[in-house]
PDB file of C-alpha atoms in Angstrom:
ATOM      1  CA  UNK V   1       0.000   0.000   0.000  1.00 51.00           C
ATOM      2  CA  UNK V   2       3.015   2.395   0.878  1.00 68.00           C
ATOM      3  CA  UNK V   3       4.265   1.764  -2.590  1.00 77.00           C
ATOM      4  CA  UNK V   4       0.951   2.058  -4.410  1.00 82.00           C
ATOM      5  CA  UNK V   5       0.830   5.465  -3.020  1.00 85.00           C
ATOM      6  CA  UNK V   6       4.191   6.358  -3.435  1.00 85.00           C
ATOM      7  CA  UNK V   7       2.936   5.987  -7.331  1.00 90.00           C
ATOM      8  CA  UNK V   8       0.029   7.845  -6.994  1.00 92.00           C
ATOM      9  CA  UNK V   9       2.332  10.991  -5.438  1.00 92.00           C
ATOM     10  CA  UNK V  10       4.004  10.676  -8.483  1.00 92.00           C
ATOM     11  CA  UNK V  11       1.624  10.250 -11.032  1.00 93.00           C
ATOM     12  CA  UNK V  12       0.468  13.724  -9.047  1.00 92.00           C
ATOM     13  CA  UNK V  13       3.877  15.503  -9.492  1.00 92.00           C
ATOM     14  CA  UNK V  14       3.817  14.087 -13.035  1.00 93.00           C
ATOM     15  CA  UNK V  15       0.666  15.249 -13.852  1.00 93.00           C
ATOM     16  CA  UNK V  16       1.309  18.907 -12.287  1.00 94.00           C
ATOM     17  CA  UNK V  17       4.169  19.272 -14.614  1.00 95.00           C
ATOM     18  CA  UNK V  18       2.738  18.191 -17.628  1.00 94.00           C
ATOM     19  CA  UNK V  19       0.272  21.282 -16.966  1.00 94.00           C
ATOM     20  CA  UNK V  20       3.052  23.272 -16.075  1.00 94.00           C
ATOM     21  CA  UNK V  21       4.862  22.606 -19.163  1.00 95.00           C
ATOM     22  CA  UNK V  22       1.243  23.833 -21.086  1.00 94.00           C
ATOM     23  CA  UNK V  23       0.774  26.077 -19.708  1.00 94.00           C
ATOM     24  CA  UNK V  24       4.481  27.391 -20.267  1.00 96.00           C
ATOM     25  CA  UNK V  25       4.466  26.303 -23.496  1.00 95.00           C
ATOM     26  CA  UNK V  26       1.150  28.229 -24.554  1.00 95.00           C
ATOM     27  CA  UNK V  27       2.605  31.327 -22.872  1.00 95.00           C
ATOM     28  CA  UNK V  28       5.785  30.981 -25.267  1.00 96.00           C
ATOM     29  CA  UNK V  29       3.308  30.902 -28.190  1.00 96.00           C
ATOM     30  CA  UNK V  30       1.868  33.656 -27.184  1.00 97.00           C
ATOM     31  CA  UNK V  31       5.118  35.313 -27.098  1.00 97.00           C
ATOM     32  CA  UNK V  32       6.152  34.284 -30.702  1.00 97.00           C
ATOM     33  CA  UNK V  33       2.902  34.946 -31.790  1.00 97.00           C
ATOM     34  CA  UNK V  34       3.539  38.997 -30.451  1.00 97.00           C
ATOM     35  CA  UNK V  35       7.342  38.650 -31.822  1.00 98.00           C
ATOM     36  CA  UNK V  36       5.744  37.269 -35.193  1.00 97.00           C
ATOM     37  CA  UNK V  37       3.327  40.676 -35.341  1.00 98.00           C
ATOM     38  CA  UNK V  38       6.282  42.830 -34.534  1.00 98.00           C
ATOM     39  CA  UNK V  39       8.283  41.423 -37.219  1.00 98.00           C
ATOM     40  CA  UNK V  40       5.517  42.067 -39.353  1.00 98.00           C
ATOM     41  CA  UNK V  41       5.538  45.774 -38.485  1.00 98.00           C
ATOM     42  CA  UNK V  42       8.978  46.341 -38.554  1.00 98.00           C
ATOM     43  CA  UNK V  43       9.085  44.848 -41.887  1.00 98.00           C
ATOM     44  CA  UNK V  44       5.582  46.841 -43.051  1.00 98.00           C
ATOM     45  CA  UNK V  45       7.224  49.780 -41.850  1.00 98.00           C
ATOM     46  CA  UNK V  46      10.907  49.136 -43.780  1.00 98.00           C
ATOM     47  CA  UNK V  47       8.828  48.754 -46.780  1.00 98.00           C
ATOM     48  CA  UNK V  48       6.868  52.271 -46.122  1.00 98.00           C
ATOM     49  CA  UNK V  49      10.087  54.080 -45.636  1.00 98.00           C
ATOM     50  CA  UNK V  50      11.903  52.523 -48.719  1.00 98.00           C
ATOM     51  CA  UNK V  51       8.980  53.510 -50.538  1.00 98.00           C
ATOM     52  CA  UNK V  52       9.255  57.350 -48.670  1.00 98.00           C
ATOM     53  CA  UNK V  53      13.003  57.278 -49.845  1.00 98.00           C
ATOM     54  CA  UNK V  54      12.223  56.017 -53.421  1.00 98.00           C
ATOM     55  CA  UNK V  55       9.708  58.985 -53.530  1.00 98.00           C
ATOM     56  CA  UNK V  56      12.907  61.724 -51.535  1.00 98.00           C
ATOM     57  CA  UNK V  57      15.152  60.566 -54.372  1.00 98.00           C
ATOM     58  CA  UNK V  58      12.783  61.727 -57.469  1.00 98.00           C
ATOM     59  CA  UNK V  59      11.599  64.934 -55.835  1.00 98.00           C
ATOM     60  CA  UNK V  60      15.467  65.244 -55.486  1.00 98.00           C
ATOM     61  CA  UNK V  61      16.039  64.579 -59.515  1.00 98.00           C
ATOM     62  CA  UNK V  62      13.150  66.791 -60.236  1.00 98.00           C
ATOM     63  CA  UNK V  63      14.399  69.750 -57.835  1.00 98.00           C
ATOM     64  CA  UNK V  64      18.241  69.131 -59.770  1.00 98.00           C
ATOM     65  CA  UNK V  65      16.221  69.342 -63.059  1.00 98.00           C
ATOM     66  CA  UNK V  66      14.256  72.259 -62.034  1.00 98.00           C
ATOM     67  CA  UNK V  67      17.695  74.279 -60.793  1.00 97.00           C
ATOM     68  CA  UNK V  68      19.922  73.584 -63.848  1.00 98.00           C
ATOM     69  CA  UNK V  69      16.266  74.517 -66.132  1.00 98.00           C
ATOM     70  CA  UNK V  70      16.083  77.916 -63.744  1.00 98.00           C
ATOM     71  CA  UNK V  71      20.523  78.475 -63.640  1.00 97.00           C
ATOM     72  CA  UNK V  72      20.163  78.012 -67.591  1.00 98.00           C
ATOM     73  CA  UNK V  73      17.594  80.396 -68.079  1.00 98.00           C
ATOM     74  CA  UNK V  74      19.232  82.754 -65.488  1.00 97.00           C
ATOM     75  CA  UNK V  75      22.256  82.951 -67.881  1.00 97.00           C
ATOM     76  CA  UNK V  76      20.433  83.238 -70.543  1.00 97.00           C
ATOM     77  CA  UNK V  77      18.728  86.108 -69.445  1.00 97.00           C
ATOM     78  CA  UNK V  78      21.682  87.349 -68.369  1.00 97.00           C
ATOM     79  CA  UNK V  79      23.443  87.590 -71.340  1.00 97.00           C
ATOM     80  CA  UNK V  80      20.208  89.556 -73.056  1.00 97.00           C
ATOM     81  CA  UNK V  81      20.353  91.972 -70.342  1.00 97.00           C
ATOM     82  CA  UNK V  82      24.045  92.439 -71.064  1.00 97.00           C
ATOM     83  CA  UNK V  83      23.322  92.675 -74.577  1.00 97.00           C
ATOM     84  CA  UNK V  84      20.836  95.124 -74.151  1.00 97.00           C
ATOM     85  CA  UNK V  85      22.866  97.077 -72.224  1.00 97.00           C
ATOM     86  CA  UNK V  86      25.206  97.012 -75.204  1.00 97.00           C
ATOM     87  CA  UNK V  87      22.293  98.371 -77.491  1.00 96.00           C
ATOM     88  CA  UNK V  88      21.337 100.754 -74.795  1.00 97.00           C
ATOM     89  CA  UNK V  89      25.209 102.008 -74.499  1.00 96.00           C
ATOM     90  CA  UNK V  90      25.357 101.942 -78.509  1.00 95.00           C
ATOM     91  CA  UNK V  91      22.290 104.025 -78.893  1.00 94.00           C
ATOM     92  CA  UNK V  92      23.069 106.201 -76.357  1.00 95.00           C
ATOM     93  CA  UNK V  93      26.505 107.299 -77.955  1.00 93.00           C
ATOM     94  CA  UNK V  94      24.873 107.467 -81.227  1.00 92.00           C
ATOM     95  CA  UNK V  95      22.531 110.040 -80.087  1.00 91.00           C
ATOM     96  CA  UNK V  96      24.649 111.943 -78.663  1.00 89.00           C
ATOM     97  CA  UNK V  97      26.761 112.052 -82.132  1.00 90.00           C
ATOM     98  CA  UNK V  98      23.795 113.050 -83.652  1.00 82.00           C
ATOM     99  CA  UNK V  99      23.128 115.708 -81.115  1.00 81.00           C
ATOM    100  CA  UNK V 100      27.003 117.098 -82.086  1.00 79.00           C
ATOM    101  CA  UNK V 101      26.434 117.280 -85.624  1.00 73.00           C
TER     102      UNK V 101
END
């Protein structure tokens, strides 16, 4: 009788860490579950700012396009100014040739 329950204590023990162990191991699912979600995020959110940086690096290309376009024209339009300056200066003197005769 001792030894029958001797088996029963552990049959007992056994039993309470079989639950133990399910209870452990549904508490580690839970927490890979949460680290699977995160990873999830993390990678949702690497993908949004690629994306974001994708989008930085043609508003970049445009704004380069748009300031040679704009330095272009600003020598261009600096060169008619000095031209017409030249005109201006030209016209000037000629006038005042004309004004001596």
């Amino acid at each position: 009788m001792t030894s029958n329950c001797h088996h029963q204590e552990v049959i007992e023990a056994a039993k309470k860490r079989v639950s133990a162990a399910k209870a452990q191991s549904t508490s580690a699912s839970k927490v890979m579950d949460a680290a699977d979600e995160m990873v999830n995020t993390a990678n949702a959110t690497m993908e949004t700012a690629i994306q974001m940086l994708q989008m930085a690096k043609k508003s970049m290309a445009t704004a380069k396009q748009n300031k040679a376009a704009a330095l272009m024209q600003f020598d261009v339009s600096r060169r008619e100014m000095k031209e017409a300056e030249r005109l201006l200066k030209e016209a000037e003197e000629r006038s005042r040739w004309e004004e001596e005769e």
